[in-house]
Coordinates of C-alpha atoms and ligand atoms in Angstrom, one line a residue:
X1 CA 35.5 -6.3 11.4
X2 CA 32.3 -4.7 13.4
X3 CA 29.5 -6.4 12.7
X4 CA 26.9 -4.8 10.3
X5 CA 23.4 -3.2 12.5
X6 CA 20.2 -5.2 11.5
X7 CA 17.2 -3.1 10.9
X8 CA 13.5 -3.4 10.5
X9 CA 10.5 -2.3 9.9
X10 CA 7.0 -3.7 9.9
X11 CA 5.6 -5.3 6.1
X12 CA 4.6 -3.2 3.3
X13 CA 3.4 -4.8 1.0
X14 CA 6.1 -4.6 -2.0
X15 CA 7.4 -1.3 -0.8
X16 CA 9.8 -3.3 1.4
X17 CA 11.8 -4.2 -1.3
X18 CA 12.4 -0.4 -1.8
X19 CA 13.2 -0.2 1.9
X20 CA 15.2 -2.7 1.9
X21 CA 17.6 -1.4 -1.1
X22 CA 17.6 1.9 1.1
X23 CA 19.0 0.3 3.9
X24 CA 21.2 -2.4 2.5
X25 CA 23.2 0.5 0.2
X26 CA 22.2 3.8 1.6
X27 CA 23.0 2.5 5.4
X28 CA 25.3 0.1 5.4
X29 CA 23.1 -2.0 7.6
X30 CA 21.8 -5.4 7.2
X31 CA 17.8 -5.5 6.1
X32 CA 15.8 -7.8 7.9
X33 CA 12.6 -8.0 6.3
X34 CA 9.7 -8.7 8.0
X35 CA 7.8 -12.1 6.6
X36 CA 5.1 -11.9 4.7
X37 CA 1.7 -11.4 6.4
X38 CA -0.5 -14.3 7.1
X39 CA -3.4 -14.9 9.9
X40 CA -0.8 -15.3 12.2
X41 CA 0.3 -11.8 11.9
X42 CA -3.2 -10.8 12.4
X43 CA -3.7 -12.9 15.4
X44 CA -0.1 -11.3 17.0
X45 CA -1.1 -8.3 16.4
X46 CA -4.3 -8.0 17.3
X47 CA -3.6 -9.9 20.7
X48 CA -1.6 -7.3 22.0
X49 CA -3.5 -4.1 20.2
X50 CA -6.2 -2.2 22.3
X51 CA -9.6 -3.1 20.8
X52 CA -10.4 0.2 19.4
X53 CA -7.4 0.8 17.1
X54 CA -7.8 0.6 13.2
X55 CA -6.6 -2.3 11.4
X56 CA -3.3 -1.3 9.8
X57 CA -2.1 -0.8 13.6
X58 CA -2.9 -4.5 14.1
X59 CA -1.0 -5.1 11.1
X60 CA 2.0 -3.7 12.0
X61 CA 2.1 -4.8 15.7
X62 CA 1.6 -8.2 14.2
X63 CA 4.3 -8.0 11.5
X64 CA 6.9 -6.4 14.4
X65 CA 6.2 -9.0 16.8
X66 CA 7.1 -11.8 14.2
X67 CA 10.2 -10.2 13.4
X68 CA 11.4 -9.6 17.2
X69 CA 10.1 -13.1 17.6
X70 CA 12.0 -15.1 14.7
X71 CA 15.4 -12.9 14.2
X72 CA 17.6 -10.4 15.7
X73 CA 16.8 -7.3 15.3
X74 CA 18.8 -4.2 16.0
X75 CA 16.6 -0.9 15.5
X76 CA 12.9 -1.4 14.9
X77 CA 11.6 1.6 12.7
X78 CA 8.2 2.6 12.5
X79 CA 6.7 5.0 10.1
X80 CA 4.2 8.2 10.8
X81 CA 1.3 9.8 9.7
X82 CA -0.8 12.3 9.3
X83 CA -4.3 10.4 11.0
X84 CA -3.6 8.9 14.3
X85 CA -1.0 6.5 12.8
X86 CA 0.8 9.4 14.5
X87 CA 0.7 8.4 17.7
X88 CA 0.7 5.0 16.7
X89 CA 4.3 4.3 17.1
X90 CA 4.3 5.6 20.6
X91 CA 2.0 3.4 21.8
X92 CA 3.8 0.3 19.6
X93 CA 6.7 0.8 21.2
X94 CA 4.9 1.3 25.1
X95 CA 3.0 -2.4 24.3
X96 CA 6.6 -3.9 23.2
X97 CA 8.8 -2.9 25.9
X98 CA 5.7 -4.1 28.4
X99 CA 5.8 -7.2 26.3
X100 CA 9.8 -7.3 27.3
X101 CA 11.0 -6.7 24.0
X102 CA 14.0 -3.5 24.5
X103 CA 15.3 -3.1 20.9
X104 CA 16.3 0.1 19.4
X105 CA 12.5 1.5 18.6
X106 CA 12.6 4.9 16.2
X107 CA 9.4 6.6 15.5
X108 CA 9.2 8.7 12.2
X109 CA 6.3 10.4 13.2
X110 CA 8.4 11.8 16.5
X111 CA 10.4 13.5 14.4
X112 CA 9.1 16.6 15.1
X113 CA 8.5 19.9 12.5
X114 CA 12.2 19.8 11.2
X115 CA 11.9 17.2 9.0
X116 CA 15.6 17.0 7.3
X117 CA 17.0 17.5 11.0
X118 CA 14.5 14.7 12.4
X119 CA 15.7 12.4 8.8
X120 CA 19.8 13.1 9.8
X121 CA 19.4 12.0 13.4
X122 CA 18.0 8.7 12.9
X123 CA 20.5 8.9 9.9
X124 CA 23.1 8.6 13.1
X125 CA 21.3 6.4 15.4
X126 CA 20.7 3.9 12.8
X127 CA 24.5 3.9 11.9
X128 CA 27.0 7.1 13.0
X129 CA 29.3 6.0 10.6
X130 CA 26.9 6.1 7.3
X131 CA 27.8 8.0 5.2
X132 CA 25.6 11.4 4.0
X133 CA 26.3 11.3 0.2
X134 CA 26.1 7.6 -0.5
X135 CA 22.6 7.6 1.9
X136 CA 21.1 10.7 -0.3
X137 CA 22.1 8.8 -3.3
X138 CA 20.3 5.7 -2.2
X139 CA 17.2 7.0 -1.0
X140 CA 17.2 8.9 -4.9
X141 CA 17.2 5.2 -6.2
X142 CA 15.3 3.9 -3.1
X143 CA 12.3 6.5 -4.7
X144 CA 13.0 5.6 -8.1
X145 CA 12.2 1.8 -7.1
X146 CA 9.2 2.8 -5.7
X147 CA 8.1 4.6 -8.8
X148 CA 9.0 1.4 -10.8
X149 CA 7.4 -0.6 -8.3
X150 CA 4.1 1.5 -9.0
X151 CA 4.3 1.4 -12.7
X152 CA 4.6 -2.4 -12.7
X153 CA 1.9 -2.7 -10.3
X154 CA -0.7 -0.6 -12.3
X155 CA 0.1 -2.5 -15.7
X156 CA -0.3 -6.2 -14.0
X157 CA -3.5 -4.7 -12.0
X158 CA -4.8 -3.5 -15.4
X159 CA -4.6 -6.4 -17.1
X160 CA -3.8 -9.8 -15.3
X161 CA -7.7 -10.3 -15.8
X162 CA -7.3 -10.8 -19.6
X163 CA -4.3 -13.2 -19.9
X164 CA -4.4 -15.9 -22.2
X165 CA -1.8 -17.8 -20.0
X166 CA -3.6 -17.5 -16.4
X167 CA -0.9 -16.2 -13.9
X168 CA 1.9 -15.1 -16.3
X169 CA 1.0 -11.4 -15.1
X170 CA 1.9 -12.3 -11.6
X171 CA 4.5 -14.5 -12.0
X172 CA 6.7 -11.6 -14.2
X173 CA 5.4 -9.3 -11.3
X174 CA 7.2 -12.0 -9.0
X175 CA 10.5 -12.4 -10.9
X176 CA 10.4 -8.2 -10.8
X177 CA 10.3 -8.0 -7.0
X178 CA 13.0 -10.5 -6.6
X179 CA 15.0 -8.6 -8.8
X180 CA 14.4 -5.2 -7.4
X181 CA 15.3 -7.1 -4.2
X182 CA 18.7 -8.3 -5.3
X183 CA 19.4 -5.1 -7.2
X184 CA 22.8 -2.8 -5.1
X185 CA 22.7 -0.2 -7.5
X186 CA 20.8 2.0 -10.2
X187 CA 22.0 -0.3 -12.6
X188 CA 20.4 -2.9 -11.6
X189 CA 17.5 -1.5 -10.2
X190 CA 16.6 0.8 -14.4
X191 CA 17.7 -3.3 -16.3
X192 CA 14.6 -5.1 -13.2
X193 CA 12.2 -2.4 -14.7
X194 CA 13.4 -2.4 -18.2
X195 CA 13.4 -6.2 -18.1
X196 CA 9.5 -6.4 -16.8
X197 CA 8.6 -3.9 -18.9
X198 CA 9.0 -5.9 -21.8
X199 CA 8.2 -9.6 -20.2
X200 CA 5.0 -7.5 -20.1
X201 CA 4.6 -6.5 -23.3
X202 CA 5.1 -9.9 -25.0
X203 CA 2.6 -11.7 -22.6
X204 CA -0.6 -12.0 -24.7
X205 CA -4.0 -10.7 -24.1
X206 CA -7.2 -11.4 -25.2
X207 CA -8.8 -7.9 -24.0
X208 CA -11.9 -6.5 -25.6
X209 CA -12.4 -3.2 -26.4
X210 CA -14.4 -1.8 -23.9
X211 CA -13.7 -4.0 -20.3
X212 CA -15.5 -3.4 -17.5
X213 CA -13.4 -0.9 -16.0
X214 CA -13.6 -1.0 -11.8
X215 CA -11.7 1.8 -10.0
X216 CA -10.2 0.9 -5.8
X217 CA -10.2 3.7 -3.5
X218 CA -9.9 4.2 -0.2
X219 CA -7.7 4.0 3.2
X220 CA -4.1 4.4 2.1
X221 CA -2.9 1.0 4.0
X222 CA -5.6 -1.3 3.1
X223 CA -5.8 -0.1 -0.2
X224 CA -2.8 -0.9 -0.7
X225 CA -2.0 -4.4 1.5
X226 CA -3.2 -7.2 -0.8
X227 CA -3.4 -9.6 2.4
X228 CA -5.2 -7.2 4.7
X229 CA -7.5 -6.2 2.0
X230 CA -8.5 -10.0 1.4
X231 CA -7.0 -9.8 -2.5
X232 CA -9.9 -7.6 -3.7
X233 CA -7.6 -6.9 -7.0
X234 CA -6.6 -10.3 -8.2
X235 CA -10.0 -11.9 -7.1
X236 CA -12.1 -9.4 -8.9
X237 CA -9.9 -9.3 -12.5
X238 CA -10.5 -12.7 -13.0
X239 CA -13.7 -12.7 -12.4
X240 CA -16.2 -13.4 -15.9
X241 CA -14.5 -12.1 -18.8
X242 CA -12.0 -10.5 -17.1
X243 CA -12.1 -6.7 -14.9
X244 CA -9.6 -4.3 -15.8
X245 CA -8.8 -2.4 -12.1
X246 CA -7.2 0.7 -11.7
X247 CA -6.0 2.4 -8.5
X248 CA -5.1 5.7 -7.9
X249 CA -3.7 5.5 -4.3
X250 CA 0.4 4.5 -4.5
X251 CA 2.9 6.1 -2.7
X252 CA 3.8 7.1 -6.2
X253 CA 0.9 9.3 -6.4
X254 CA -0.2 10.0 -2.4
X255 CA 3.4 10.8 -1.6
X256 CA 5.3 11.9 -4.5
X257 CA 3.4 14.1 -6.8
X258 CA 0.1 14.5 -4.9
X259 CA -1.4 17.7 -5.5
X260 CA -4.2 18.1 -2.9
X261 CA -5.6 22.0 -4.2
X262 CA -6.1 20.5 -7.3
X263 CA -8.2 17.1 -5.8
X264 CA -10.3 20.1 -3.5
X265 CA -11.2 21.9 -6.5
X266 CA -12.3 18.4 -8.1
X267 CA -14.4 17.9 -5.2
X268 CA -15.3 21.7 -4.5
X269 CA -19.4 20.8 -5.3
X270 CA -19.2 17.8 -2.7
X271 CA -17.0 19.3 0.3
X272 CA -15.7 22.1 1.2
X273 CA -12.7 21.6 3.2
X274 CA -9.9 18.7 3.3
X275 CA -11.2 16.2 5.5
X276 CA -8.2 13.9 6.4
X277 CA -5.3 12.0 5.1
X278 CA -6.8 10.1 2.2
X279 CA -10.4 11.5 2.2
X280 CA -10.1 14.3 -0.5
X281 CA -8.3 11.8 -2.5
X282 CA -10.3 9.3 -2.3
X283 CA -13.1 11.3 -3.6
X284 CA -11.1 13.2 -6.2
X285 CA -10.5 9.5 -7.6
X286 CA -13.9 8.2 -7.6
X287 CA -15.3 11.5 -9.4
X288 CA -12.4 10.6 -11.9
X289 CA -13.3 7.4 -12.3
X290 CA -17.2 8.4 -12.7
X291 CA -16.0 11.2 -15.4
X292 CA -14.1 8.2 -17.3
X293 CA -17.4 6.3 -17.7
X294 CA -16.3 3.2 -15.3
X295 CA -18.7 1.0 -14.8
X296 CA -17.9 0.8 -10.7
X297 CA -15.8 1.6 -7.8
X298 CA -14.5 -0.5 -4.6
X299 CA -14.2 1.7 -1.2
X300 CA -11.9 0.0 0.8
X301 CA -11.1 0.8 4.4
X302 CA -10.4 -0.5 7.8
X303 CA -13.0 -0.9 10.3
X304 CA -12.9 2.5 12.3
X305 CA -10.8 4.1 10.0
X306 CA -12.6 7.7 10.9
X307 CA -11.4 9.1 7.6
X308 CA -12.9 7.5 5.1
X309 CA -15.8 6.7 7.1
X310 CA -16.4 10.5 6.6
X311 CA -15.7 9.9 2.7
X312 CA -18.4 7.5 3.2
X313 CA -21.5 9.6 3.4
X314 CA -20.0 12.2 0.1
X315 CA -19.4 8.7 -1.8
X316 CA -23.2 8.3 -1.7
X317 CA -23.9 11.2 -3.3
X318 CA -21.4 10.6 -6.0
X319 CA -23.1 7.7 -6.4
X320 CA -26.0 8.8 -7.0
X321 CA -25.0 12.1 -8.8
X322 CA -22.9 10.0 -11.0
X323 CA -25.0 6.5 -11.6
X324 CA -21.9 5.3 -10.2
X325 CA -22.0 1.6 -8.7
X326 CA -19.8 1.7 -5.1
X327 CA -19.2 -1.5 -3.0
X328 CA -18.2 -1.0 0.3
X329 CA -15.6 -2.5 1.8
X330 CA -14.7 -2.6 5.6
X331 CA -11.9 -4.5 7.4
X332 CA -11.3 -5.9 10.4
X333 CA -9.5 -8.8 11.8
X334 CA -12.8 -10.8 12.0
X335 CA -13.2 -10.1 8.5
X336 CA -13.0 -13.7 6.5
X337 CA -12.3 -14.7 2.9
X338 CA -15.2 -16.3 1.8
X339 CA -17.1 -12.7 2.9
X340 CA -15.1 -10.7 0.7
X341 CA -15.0 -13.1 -2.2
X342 CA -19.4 -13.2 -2.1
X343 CA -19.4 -9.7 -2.1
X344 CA -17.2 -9.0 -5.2
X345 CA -19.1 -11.9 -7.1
X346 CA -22.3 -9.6 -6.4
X347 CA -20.7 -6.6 -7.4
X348 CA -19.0 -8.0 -10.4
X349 CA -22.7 -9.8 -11.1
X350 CA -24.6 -6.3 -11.0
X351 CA -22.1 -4.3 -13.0
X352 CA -22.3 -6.8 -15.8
X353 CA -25.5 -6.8 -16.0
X354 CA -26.5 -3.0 -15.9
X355 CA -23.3 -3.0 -18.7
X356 CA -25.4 -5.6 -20.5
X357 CA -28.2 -3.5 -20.2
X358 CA -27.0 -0.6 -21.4
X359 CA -25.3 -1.6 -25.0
Ligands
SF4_401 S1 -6.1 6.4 7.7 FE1 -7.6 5.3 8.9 S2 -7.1 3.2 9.0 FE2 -5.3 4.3 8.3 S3 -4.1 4.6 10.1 FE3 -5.4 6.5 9.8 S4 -7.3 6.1 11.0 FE4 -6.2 4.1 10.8

């Protein structure tokens, strides 16, 4: 019997389980998936990174070092984008083959304009004998566990702050992942989300009315990376009374559905012309957020990150336009807990009170 090809890619945050069903029944490969991120990650990462480079490229360097470091890994993959994370996996791959390290590296973002040609060749390098159907069919369900994966999220992220029992909201969050993880078919994957669902529903709440409401945007990794974003979401819900967050940026929304004429025509007084992968989103969201009446938004981005530090100077004038409270957030790997948690305590601090204020 041959043995099965182990593959890999760098952490993402939960969307690895999703990965993983992708590979483990779409590819007939074994999944080796990447630990989770601590300092150490960091440290790796940033070690071997050139100074310059944003954070999530630390991040990943870090996560693919561990991985080559503690198992055996087969093909390395390495997603693109549309910012510089382009070009990132070029230079990832350069810094581990100098660092003596000659696994199979693929680079999504090499793929080139043909996008379902570029898809069907790594198709074949990751395993020639996969087959087409059953991979189409699992990358259906792989997207349909990313959409439950999103829906979960944004219900525990809503109201984990209100709890009567603190930390039931993770811990059916938990029990969710691990059975998304375990789930080999659509079966399995529809009874993990049905089953959440309604561990959800019967946990109880003791919400008021009218929560202060805080709205995240920013940089589409940090954003969404509870470690390299310090934990902004669960810190800040339980903070006081209790913060319902929301969060517009998922892959769900940036990658699924996104709509970006419609987020320019949002943002028509402010700018003029798309400004960058996340940018016009990340404004679109916080005018949203201002039109709902919430009483604050987070900007969250990595140190560098040229982007949003473009969104930056437009989020001021929202601000002021708007009356809208914005903290901003900046990430690097110097940047240490007890920073982040001060911060949000001020920010939490001065939306109560102008809320207090106000009624
Ligand atoms: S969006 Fe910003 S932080 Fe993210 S990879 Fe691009 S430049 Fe770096």
């Amino acid at each position: 019997m041959t043995r099965k090809r182990r593959v890999a890619f760098p952490r993402m945050d939960n969307y690895n389980v999703a990965l993983n069903y992708l590979v483990e029944t779409g590819l007939d490969c074994t999944c080796v998936m990447a630990p989770p991120m601590t300092r150490r990650t960091l440290e790796l990462g940033s070690k071997y990174s050139p100074d310059f480079v944003c954070a999530p490229f630390k991040y990943t360097l870090g996560s693919m070092l561990e991985l080559l470091q503690e198992e055996h890994v087969d093909v390395l993959l390495e997603t693109g984008g549309v910012c510089r994370l382009g070009y990132y996996g070029a230079l990832q791959k350069q810094i581990l083959h100098d660092l003596g390290y000659h696994t199979e590296f693929i680079d999504l973002a090499s793929m080139g304009k043909h996008k379902a040609r570029g898809y069907y060749d790594v198709l074949r390098r990751i395993n020639p004998d996969a087959s087409i159907p059953k991979a189409l069919r699992a990358l259906k369900d792989g997207v349909q566990a990313v959409r439950y994966i999103d829906a979960i999220e944004d219900r525990v992220r809503r109201d984990r702050g209100f709890e009567v029992q603190r930390g039931s909201m993770n811990a059916a969050l938990d029990t969710f992942l691990a059975e998304l993880s375990a789930a080999r078919c659509r079966r399995a994957l529809d009874c993990a989300y049905r089953k959440a669902s309604q561990t959800l529903d019967n946990i109880a709440l003791n919400k008021p009315e009218h929560p202060l409401r805080v709205g995240i945007v920013g940089e589409y990794y940090t954003v969404m990376d509870e470690f390299g974003n310090h934990n902004i979401e669960r810190i800040l819900a339980y903070m006081g009374q209790g913060v319902e967050i929301h969060r517009w940026m998922t892959f769900t929304h940036r990658n699924l559905e996104y709509n970006e004429q419609a987020d320019l025509a949002l943002i028509a007084p402010y700018v003029r012309y798309s400004m960058g992968p996340t940018t016009s989103a990340t404004l679109a969201a916080a005018l949203r957020y201002a039109g709902a009446g919430f009483d604050g938004v987070i900007h969250v981005k990595s140190f560098g990150c040229t982007p949003e530090v473009d969104a930056m100077a437009v989020l001021q004038n929202i601000s002021v336009d708007r009356k809208l409270p914005i903290l901003y957030l900046s990430y690097d790997s110097q940047t240490a807990d007890a920073g982040v948690q001060t911060r949000l305590e001020a920010f939490y601090d001065m939306i109560d009170m102008k809320r207090k204020k106000q009624s």
